[in-house]
mmCIF file of C-alpha atoms in Angstrom:
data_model
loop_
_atom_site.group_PDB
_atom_site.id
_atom_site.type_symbol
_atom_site.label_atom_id
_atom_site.label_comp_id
_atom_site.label_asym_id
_atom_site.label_seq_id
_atom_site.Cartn_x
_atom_site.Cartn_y
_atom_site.Cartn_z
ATOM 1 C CA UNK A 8 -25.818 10.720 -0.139
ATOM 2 C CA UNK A 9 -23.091 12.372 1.410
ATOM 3 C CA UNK A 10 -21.747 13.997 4.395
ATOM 4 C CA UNK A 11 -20.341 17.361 3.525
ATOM 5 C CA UNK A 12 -18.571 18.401 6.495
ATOM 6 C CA UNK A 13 -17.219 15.775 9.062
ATOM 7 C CA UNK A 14 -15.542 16.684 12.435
ATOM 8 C CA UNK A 15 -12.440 14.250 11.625
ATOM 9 C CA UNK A 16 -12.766 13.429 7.875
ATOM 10 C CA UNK A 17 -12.927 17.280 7.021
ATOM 11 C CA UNK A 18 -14.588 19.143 4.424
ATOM 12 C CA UNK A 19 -15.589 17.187 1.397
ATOM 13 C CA UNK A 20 -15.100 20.217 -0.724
ATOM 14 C CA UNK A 21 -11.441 19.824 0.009
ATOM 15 C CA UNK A 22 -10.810 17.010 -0.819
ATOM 16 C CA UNK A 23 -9.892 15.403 -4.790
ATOM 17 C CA UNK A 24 -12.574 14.368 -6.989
ATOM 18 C CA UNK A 25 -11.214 11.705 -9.454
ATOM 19 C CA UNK A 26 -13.129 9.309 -11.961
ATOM 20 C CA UNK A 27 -14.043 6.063 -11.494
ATOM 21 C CA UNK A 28 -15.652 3.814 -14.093
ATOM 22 C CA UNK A 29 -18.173 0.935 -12.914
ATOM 23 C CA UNK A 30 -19.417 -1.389 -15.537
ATOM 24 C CA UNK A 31 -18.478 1.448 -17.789
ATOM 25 C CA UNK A 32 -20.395 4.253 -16.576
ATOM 26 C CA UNK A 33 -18.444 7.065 -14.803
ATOM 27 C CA UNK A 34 -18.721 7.824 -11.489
ATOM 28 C CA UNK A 35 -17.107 10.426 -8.978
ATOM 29 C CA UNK A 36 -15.522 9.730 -6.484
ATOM 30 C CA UNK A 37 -13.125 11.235 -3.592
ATOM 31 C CA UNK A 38 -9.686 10.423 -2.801
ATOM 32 C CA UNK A 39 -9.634 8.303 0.332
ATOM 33 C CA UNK A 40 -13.123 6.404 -0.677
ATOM 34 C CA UNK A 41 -13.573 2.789 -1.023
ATOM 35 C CA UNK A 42 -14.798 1.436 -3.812
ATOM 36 C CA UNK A 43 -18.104 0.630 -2.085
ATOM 37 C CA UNK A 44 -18.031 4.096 -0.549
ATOM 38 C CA UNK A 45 -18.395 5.897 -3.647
ATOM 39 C CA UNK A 46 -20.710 3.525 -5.216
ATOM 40 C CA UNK A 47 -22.990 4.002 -2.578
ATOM 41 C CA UNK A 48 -22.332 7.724 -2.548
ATOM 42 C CA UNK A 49 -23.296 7.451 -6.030
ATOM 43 C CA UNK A 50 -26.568 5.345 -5.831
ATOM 44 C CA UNK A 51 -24.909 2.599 -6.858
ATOM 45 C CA UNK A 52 -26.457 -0.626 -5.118
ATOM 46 C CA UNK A 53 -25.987 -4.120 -6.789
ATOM 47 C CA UNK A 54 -22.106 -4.598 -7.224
ATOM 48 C CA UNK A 55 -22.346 -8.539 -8.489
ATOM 49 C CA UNK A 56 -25.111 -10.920 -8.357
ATOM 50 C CA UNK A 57 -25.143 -14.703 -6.751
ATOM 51 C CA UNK A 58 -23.241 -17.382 -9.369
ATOM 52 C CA UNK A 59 -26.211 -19.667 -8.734
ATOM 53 C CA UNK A 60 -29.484 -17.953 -7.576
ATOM 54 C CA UNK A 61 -28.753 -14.552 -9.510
ATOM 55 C CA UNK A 62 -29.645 -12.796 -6.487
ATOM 56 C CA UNK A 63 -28.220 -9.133 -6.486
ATOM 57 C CA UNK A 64 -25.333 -8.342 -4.111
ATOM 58 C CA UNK A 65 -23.624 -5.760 -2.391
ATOM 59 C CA UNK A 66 -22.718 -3.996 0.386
ATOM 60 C CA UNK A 67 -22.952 -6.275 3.492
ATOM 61 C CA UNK A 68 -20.581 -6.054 6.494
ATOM 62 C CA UNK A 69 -18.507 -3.403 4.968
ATOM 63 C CA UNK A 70 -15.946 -4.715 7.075
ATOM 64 C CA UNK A 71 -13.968 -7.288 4.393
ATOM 65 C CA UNK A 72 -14.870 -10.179 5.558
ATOM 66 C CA UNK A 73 -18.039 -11.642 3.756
ATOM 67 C CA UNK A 74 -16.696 -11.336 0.602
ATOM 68 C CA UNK A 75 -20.569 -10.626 -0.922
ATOM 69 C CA UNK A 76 -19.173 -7.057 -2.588
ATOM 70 C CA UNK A 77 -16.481 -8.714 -4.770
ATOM 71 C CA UNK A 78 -15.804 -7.119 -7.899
ATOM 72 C CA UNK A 79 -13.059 -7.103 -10.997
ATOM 73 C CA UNK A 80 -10.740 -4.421 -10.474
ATOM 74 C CA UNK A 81 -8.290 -3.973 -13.672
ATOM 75 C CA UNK A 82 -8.656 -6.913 -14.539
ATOM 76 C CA UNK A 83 -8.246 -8.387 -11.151
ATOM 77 C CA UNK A 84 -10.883 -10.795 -9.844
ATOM 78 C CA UNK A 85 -12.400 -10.647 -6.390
ATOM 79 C CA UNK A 86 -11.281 -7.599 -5.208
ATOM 80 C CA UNK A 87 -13.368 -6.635 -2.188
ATOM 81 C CA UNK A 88 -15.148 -3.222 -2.862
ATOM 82 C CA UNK A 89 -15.116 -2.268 0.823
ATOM 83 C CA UNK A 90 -11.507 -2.614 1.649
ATOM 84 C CA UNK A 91 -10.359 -0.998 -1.626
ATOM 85 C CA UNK A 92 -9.665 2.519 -2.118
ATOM 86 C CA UNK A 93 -10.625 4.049 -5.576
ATOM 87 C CA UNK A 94 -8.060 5.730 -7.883
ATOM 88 C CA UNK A 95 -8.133 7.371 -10.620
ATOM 89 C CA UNK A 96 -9.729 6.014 -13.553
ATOM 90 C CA UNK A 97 -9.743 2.589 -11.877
ATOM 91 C CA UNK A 98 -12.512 -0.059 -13.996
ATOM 92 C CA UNK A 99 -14.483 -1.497 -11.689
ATOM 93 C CA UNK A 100 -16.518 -4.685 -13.449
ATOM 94 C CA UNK A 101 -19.533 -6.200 -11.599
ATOM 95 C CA UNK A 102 -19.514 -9.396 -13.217
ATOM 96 C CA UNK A 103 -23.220 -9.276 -13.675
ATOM 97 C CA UNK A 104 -23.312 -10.293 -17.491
ATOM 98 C CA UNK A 105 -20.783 -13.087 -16.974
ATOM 99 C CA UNK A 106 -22.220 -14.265 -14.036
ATOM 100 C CA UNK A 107 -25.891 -13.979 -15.294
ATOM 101 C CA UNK A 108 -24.276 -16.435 -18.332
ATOM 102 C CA UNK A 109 -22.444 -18.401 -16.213
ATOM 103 C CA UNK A 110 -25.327 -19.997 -13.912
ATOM 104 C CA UNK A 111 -27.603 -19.819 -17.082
ATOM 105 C CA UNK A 112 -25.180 -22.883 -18.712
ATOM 106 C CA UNK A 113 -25.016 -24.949 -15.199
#
């Protein structure tokens, strides 16, 4: 879900749609989104799930500093979805098979 039309972020129908890519699976998005924005936009929930209880996680405080929607950006590791804007045909990686593995051998 969406707003459209926002008194100070403008028209969305103005704005650039680029592709993302989230666990492989494209996605739009808008310039100016987070990463969590446009996931969430997009129905997108889960970003990671717990190392030891395999809990899903995602969007929490949306303000950076929780750390629970942490995700692999381009290779980069722990990149915090709601502080980091999308670009074009950026690869955004849950984790969720490597973590799922990970806890499995503890």
């Amino acid at each position: 879900m969406r707003v459209n039309d926002h008194p100070v972020l403008g028209n969305l129908e103005k704005q650039t749609k680029i592709k993302i890519y989230f666990d492989d699976q494209q996605y739009v998005a808008y310039e100016g989104d987070t990463i969590a924005s446009a996931l969430l936009a997009s129905g997108v929930r889960t970003l990671r799930r717990h190392e030891d209880k395999d809990t899903p996680r995602g969007i929490y405080c949306n303000i950076g500093h929780c750390f629970e929607c942490r995700v692999r950006v381009n290779g980069k590791n722990t990149v915090r979805a709601c502080l980091t804007p999308v670009e074009n045909n950026m690869r955004i990686e849950s984790g969720l098979f490597s973590l799922c593995n990970f806890s499995k051998r503890r």
